[in-house]
Coordinates of C-alpha atoms in Angstrom, one line a residue:
M27 CA 20.6 -3.2 -25.1
T28 CA 18.8 -0.2 -26.4
H29 CA 15.9 1.6 -24.7
A30 CA 12.7 2.5 -26.5
T31 CA 12.5 6.2 -27.2
T32 CA 9.0 6.6 -28.6
L33 CA 6.0 6.4 -26.3
P34 CA 3.0 4.5 -27.6
L35 CA 0.0 6.7 -28.1
H36 CA -2.0 5.4 -25.1
M37 CA 0.8 6.5 -22.8
R38 CA 1.4 10.0 -24.2
R39 CA 0.8 12.9 -21.9
D40 CA 1.2 16.7 -22.0
R41 CA 2.1 17.1 -18.4
F42 CA -1.1 16.0 -16.6
D43 CA -3.2 15.7 -19.7
P44 CA -3.6 12.9 -22.2
V45 CA -2.4 14.2 -25.6
P46 CA -5.0 15.8 -27.9
E47 CA -4.6 12.8 -30.3
L48 CA -6.4 10.6 -27.8
G49 CA -9.2 13.1 -27.5
A50 CA -9.5 13.2 -31.3
L51 CA -9.7 9.4 -31.4
R52 CA -12.5 9.5 -28.8
E53 CA -14.5 11.9 -31.0
R54 CA -14.0 9.9 -34.1
P55 CA -16.6 7.2 -35.0
G56 CA -15.7 3.6 -34.3
L57 CA -12.3 2.2 -33.1
T58 CA -8.7 2.4 -34.3
K59 CA -5.9 -0.1 -34.1
V60 CA -2.6 1.2 -32.5
R61 CA 0.8 -0.3 -32.2
T62 CA 2.5 -1.1 -28.9
P63 CA 6.3 -1.3 -28.1
M64 CA 5.9 -5.1 -28.0
G65 CA 4.7 -5.2 -31.6
L66 CA 1.0 -5.9 -30.8
E67 CA -1.7 -4.1 -32.7
P68 CA -4.8 -3.9 -30.4
W69 CA -8.0 -2.0 -30.9
L70 CA -7.8 1.1 -28.7
V71 CA -11.1 1.9 -26.8
T72 CA -11.3 5.6 -25.7
R73 CA -14.9 6.4 -24.9
W74 CA -16.1 6.1 -21.3
A75 CA -19.2 4.1 -22.2
D76 CA -17.3 1.7 -24.4
V77 CA -14.6 1.2 -21.8
R78 CA -17.2 0.4 -19.2
E79 CA -18.8 -2.1 -21.7
V80 CA -15.5 -3.9 -22.2
L81 CA -14.7 -4.0 -18.4
G82 CA -18.2 -5.1 -17.6
D83 CA -18.2 -8.2 -19.8
P84 CA -15.4 -10.6 -19.0
A85 CA -17.2 -13.3 -21.0
R86 CA -16.7 -11.4 -24.3
F87 CA -13.5 -9.6 -23.3
S88 CA -11.2 -12.1 -21.5
N89 CA -8.2 -11.4 -19.3
A90 CA -6.6 -14.6 -20.5
F91 CA -4.1 -12.7 -22.6
V92 CA -0.6 -14.2 -22.8
A93 CA 1.8 -11.3 -22.8
P94 CA 4.8 -11.2 -25.1
M95 CA 7.1 -11.5 -22.1
Q96 CA 5.4 -14.9 -21.4
Q97 CA 5.6 -16.2 -25.0
G98 CA 8.3 -18.7 -25.8
R99 CA 7.8 -20.4 -22.4
S100 CA 6.3 -23.8 -21.8
P101 CA 2.6 -23.9 -21.0
E102 CA 3.5 -25.1 -17.5
E103 CA 5.7 -22.0 -17.0
V104 CA 3.1 -19.7 -18.3
A105 CA 0.5 -21.3 -15.9
R106 CA 2.8 -20.8 -13.0
M107 CA 3.5 -17.1 -13.9
R108 CA -0.3 -16.5 -14.2
A109 CA -1.4 -18.4 -11.0
G110 CA -2.8 -16.1 -8.4
N111 CA -2.6 -13.0 -10.5
L112 CA -6.2 -11.7 -10.4
L113 CA -5.5 -9.5 -13.4
A114 CA -4.8 -12.6 -15.5
Q115 CA -7.9 -14.6 -14.5
D116 CA -11.5 -14.7 -15.6
P117 CA -14.5 -16.0 -13.6
P118 CA -14.9 -18.5 -12.0
E119 CA -11.2 -18.7 -11.1
H120 CA -11.0 -15.0 -10.5
T121 CA -14.1 -15.1 -8.3
R122 CA -12.6 -17.9 -6.2
L123 CA -9.4 -16.0 -5.6
R124 CA -10.9 -12.6 -5.0
R125 CA -13.4 -14.0 -2.5
L126 CA -10.4 -15.1 -0.3
L127 CA -9.1 -11.6 -0.2
T128 CA -12.2 -9.4 -0.1
G129 CA -12.4 -9.4 3.7
E130 CA -9.0 -7.8 4.0
F131 CA -10.1 -4.7 2.0
T132 CA -13.5 -3.9 3.5
G133 CA -14.5 -0.5 4.9
R134 CA -14.4 -2.0 8.4
R135 CA -10.9 -3.3 7.9
M136 CA -9.7 0.0 6.5
R137 CA -11.1 1.8 9.6
R138 CA -9.1 -0.5 11.8
L139 CA -6.0 0.3 9.7
E140 CA -6.5 4.0 9.6
P141 CA -4.7 4.9 12.9
R142 CA -1.6 3.0 11.8
V143 CA -1.7 4.7 8.4
Q144 CA -2.0 8.1 10.2
A145 CA 1.0 7.2 12.4
I146 CA 3.1 6.2 9.3
V147 CA 2.2 9.5 7.6
D148 CA 3.1 11.5 10.7
E149 CA 6.4 9.7 11.1
H150 CA 7.4 10.6 7.6
L151 CA 6.3 14.2 7.9
D152 CA 8.2 14.4 11.2
A153 CA 11.3 13.2 9.4
M154 CA 10.9 15.7 6.5
E155 CA 10.4 18.5 9.0
Q156 CA 13.5 17.6 11.1
K157 CA 15.7 17.3 8.0
G158 CA 14.4 20.6 6.7
P159 CA 13.9 21.8 3.1
P160 CA 14.4 21.1 0.3
A161 CA 13.0 17.6 0.2
D162 CA 12.1 15.1 -2.6
L163 CA 8.4 14.5 -1.9
V164 CA 8.5 11.2 -3.9
A165 CA 11.5 9.7 -2.0
D166 CA 10.7 11.1 1.4
F167 CA 6.9 10.7 1.5
A168 CA 4.9 9.6 -1.5
L169 CA 6.8 6.3 -2.1
P170 CA 7.7 5.2 1.5
V171 CA 4.3 5.7 3.0
P172 CA 2.2 3.3 0.9
S173 CA 5.3 0.9 0.7
L174 CA 5.4 0.6 4.4
V175 CA 1.6 0.2 4.6
I176 CA 1.5 -2.7 2.1
C177 CA 4.6 -4.3 3.6
E178 CA 2.9 -4.4 7.0
L179 CA -0.4 -5.6 5.5
L180 CA 1.2 -8.4 3.6
G181 CA 4.0 -9.3 6.0
V182 CA 6.9 -8.3 3.8
P183 CA 10.0 -7.1 5.6
Y184 CA 10.1 -3.3 5.0
E185 CA 13.9 -3.3 5.0
E186 CA 13.8 -5.2 1.7
R187 CA 11.7 -2.5 0.0
R188 CA 14.5 -1.1 -2.2
E189 CA 15.0 -4.5 -3.7
F190 CA 11.4 -5.0 -4.7
Q191 CA 10.9 -1.4 -5.7
E192 CA 13.8 -1.5 -8.1
R193 CA 12.5 -4.7 -9.6
S194 CA 8.9 -3.6 -10.0
G195 CA 10.2 -0.4 -11.5
R196 CA 12.1 -2.4 -14.2
L197 CA 9.1 -4.6 -14.8
L198 CA 6.8 -1.7 -15.4
D199 CA 9.3 0.3 -17.5
V200 CA 8.2 -0.1 -21.1
S201 CA 11.3 1.5 -22.5
L202 CA 13.5 -1.4 -21.3
P203 CA 14.2 -4.4 -23.6
L204 CA 11.8 -7.4 -23.0
P205 CA 14.5 -9.7 -21.6
E206 CA 15.4 -7.1 -18.9
R207 CA 11.7 -6.8 -17.9
L208 CA 11.3 -10.6 -17.9
A209 CA 14.3 -11.0 -15.7
A210 CA 12.8 -8.5 -13.2
S211 CA 9.6 -10.5 -13.3
D212 CA 11.4 -13.7 -12.5
E213 CA 13.4 -12.1 -9.7
L214 CA 10.2 -10.8 -8.1
R215 CA 8.6 -14.2 -8.2
S216 CA 11.7 -15.8 -6.7
Y217 CA 11.7 -13.2 -3.9
M218 CA 8.0 -13.9 -3.3
A219 CA 8.6 -17.7 -3.4
R220 CA 11.1 -17.3 -0.5
L221 CA 8.7 -15.1 1.4
V222 CA 5.8 -17.5 0.9
A223 CA 7.9 -20.5 2.0
G224 CA 8.8 -18.7 5.2
Q225 CA 5.1 -17.9 5.9
Q226 CA 4.1 -21.5 5.2
A227 CA 6.7 -22.7 7.7
D228 CA 5.5 -20.2 10.3
P229 CA 2.4 -18.2 9.4
G230 CA 2.3 -14.7 10.8
E231 CA -0.7 -12.5 11.6
E232 CA -0.5 -10.5 8.3
L233 CA -2.5 -11.2 5.1
L234 CA -0.2 -13.9 3.7
G235 CA -0.2 -15.8 7.1
M236 CA -3.9 -15.5 7.2
L237 CA -4.4 -16.9 3.8
I238 CA -2.1 -19.9 4.7
R239 CA -3.8 -20.5 8.0
E240 CA -7.4 -20.1 6.9
H241 CA -7.3 -21.1 3.2
G242 CA -4.2 -23.3 3.0
T243 CA -6.1 -26.1 1.3
E244 CA -7.8 -23.8 -1.2
V245 CA -4.8 -22.1 -2.7
T246 CA -1.6 -23.5 -4.2
T247 CA 1.9 -22.2 -3.5
D248 CA 2.0 -20.7 -7.0
E249 CA -1.3 -18.9 -6.3
L250 CA 0.1 -17.5 -3.0
I251 CA 3.2 -16.2 -4.8
G252 CA 1.0 -14.6 -7.5
I253 CA -1.3 -13.0 -5.1
A254 CA 1.5 -11.6 -3.0
N255 CA 3.4 -10.4 -6.1
L256 CA 0.3 -8.5 -7.4
L257 CA -0.6 -6.9 -4.1
L258 CA 2.9 -5.8 -3.4
I259 CA 3.5 -4.2 -6.8
A260 CA 0.0 -2.6 -7.0
G261 CA -0.1 -1.6 -3.4
H262 CA 2.9 0.7 -3.5
E263 CA 3.2 1.7 -7.2
T264 CA -0.3 3.1 -7.7
T265 CA -0.8 5.0 -4.4
S266 CA 2.7 6.4 -4.3
N267 CA 2.3 7.9 -7.8
M268 CA -1.1 9.3 -6.9
L269 CA 0.4 11.0 -3.9
G270 CA 3.3 12.5 -5.8
L271 CA 1.4 13.5 -8.9
G272 CA -1.7 14.6 -6.9
T273 CA 0.5 16.9 -4.8
L274 CA 1.9 18.6 -7.9
A275 CA -1.6 19.0 -9.3
L276 CA -2.9 20.6 -6.2
L277 CA 0.2 22.9 -5.9
H278 CA -0.8 24.2 -9.3
H279 CA -4.4 24.8 -8.0
P280 CA -3.9 26.5 -4.7
D281 CA -7.6 27.3 -4.1
Q282 CA -8.4 23.6 -4.4
L283 CA -5.4 22.7 -2.3
A284 CA -6.8 24.9 0.5
L285 CA -10.1 23.0 0.4
V286 CA -8.3 19.7 0.8
R287 CA -6.2 21.1 3.7
D288 CA -8.9 22.9 5.6
D289 CA -12.3 21.1 5.0
P290 CA -12.5 17.5 6.0
E291 CA -15.7 17.1 4.0
A292 CA -13.9 18.2 0.9
V293 CA -11.3 15.5 1.0
G294 CA -13.3 12.5 -0.2
P295 CA -14.7 14.3 -3.3
A296 CA -11.2 15.7 -4.0
I297 CA -9.7 12.2 -4.0
E298 CA -12.3 11.0 -6.6
E299 CA -11.6 14.0 -8.8
L300 CA -7.8 13.5 -8.6
L301 CA -8.2 9.8 -9.5
R302 CA -10.3 10.8 -12.5
W303 CA -8.3 13.7 -13.7
L304 CA -4.8 12.1 -13.3
S305 CA -5.8 8.5 -14.4
I306 CA -2.3 7.2 -13.6
V307 CA -3.0 3.7 -14.9
H308 CA -2.8 4.2 -18.7
S309 CA -4.7 1.1 -19.9
G310 CA -5.0 -1.8 -17.4
T311 CA -4.8 -5.3 -18.9
F312 CA -5.1 -6.2 -22.6
K313 CA -8.3 -8.2 -23.4
I314 CA -8.8 -11.1 -25.8
V315 CA -12.1 -11.1 -27.7
T316 CA -13.7 -14.5 -27.2
E317 CA -16.4 -14.2 -30.0
D318 CA -17.1 -12.1 -33.0
T319 CA -18.5 -8.9 -31.6
E320 CA -18.5 -5.1 -32.1
I321 CA -17.7 -2.0 -30.1
A322 CA -18.9 1.4 -31.1
G323 CA -20.1 0.0 -34.4
T324 CA -16.7 -1.5 -35.3
P325 CA -16.7 -5.3 -36.0
I326 CA -14.1 -7.0 -33.8
P327 CA -13.2 -10.6 -34.8
K328 CA -12.8 -13.3 -32.3
G329 CA -9.1 -13.6 -31.2
D330 CA -8.3 -9.9 -31.6
T331 CA -6.9 -7.9 -28.8
V332 CA -8.5 -4.8 -27.1
M333 CA -6.7 -2.1 -25.1
L334 CA -8.4 0.6 -23.0
S335 CA -7.4 4.2 -22.6
L336 CA -8.5 5.0 -19.1
P337 CA -7.3 8.7 -19.2
A338 CA -9.3 9.3 -22.4
A339 CA -12.4 7.7 -20.9
N340 CA -12.1 9.7 -17.8
R341 CA -11.9 12.9 -19.8
D342 CA -15.0 12.0 -21.9
P343 CA -17.7 14.7 -22.0
E344 CA -20.2 11.9 -21.7
L345 CA -19.0 11.3 -18.1
L346 CA -19.2 14.9 -16.9
D347 CA -19.1 18.5 -17.9
R348 CA -15.8 20.3 -18.3
P349 CA -13.8 17.1 -18.2
E350 CA -10.5 18.8 -18.9
E351 CA -10.7 20.9 -15.7
L352 CA -9.6 19.7 -12.3
D353 CA -12.4 20.6 -9.9
V354 CA -12.2 18.9 -6.6
R355 CA -15.6 20.3 -5.5
R356 CA -17.5 17.8 -7.7
G357 CA -15.9 14.5 -6.8
A358 CA -18.0 12.7 -9.4
L359 CA -18.3 8.9 -9.2
G360 CA -18.4 6.7 -12.2
H361 CA -14.8 7.2 -13.3
V362 CA -12.8 4.2 -14.4
A363 CA -9.5 5.0 -12.7
F364 CA -10.0 1.8 -10.6
G365 CA -11.5 -0.1 -13.4
H366 CA -15.0 -1.4 -13.4
G367 CA -16.9 -4.7 -13.1
V368 CA -15.4 -7.9 -11.7
H369 CA -11.9 -6.5 -12.0
H370 CA -12.6 -3.3 -10.1
C371 CA -9.5 -2.7 -8.1
L372 CA -9.5 -4.8 -4.9
G373 CA -7.3 -2.3 -3.1
A374 CA -9.4 0.8 -3.9
P375 CA -10.6 1.2 -0.3
L376 CA -7.0 1.1 0.9
A377 CA -5.8 3.5 -1.7
R378 CA -8.6 6.0 -0.9
M379 CA -7.9 5.7 2.8
E380 CA -4.2 6.4 2.4
M381 CA -4.8 9.4 0.2
R382 CA -7.6 10.7 2.5
T383 CA -5.1 10.5 5.3
A384 CA -1.9 11.7 3.6
F385 CA -3.0 14.7 1.5
P386 CA -4.5 16.8 4.3
A387 CA -1.7 15.9 6.8
L388 CA 0.9 17.0 4.3
F389 CA -0.7 20.3 3.5
R390 CA -1.5 21.1 7.1
R391 CA 2.1 20.3 8.2
F392 CA 3.6 22.4 5.5
P393 CA 1.1 25.2 4.7
T394 CA 3.7 27.0 2.6
L395 CA 4.7 23.9 0.5
Q396 CA 5.9 24.8 -2.9
V397 CA 7.7 23.2 -5.9
A398 CA 11.4 23.9 -5.5
S399 CA 12.5 23.3 -9.1
D400 CA 11.4 24.4 -12.5
E401 CA 12.2 21.0 -13.9
E402 CA 9.4 18.4 -13.8
H403 CA 10.4 14.8 -13.9
F404 CA 7.4 12.7 -15.0
R405 CA 7.7 9.0 -15.2
S406 CA 6.5 8.8 -18.8
F407 CA 7.7 5.3 -19.9
N408 CA 6.2 3.5 -16.9
A409 CA 3.0 1.5 -17.1
I410 CA 1.8 3.6 -14.1
F411 CA 2.2 7.4 -14.7
G412 CA 3.7 9.5 -12.0
M413 CA 6.8 11.5 -10.9
E414 CA 10.3 10.3 -10.8
S415 CA 11.0 13.0 -8.2
L416 CA 9.3 16.2 -6.9
P417 CA 11.6 18.7 -5.1
V418 CA 9.6 20.8 -2.6
A419 CA 10.4 23.5 0.0
W420 CA 8.4 25.3 2.7

């Protein structure tokens, strides 16, 4: 089977930056249709205010989009695949499911988790130090730290991480043929079904066990599988790529790296700026328009599809001055790296806490950290932008 070799416009980057064509679209009046690798032709929304409008109105812009990888399956199969996946639900179903999970991602819960996250970070830094340079920051630090955190939070055996990481990587790789990505999706669901069955037989103290013990009559088995699948993929794919890509960005801005390393008060704003500037999630979910409407003066008929460019929106001059510059001193809120509205990322407090812990610890442990190769291996064809590897020395 052949791999796709041309990136769709919304995924194109020039190293850290969205390509100039996306900025040009943002400055042009109205909206433009684009073509995706799956043959869809959605309207591409690039301006910050328009992106927030779409994300803030689930009644007009529904998440009930049936992806091409689900087409051709029976309605019952599609319903099972979508069950529990918060990104595929609209209110009130989305509201019901999210309410069951919100308590696990509060600030208070994150503060209780923080010592364990710090210990996980320190353990991986110890291992890097003992092994000595060079190291692959992705394989040795950026990927295993959030993977272990989400495994412990959910109750997933960490020793099985390579299995689910390989499958989630195939699922999110848009260069792969659709049947291969579909097979990865089915394998992940089968893996989660076994895990959920084990927890139903003997609920543990982790999130899955808690859901079964406290809300067993409110959620179906398919919903438990979908919830666990989404949290596991999102919980390690996003934060790990922020840690790898964010480290490279700061190594290219040593004065800003020093702030993150030396000033505890600077870390929070720096995380927000890195989230905005890197915008590792290219687009989020496709939206189905539920009624004839318009965006930016462009009429959009009912039934059409809308896609968002989060990197273009987060570089919009309407959001802040000098949007193309990385400046960790400003830490402006209002970016859409975590989405907006009812689908604002449930795990955002966890991701922020992990980054707030990991970045300063890494730079304090290795104050002479530097990139050890001239080659940069960006993960371009993945639905979540990041680094394939990042050789470093100190």
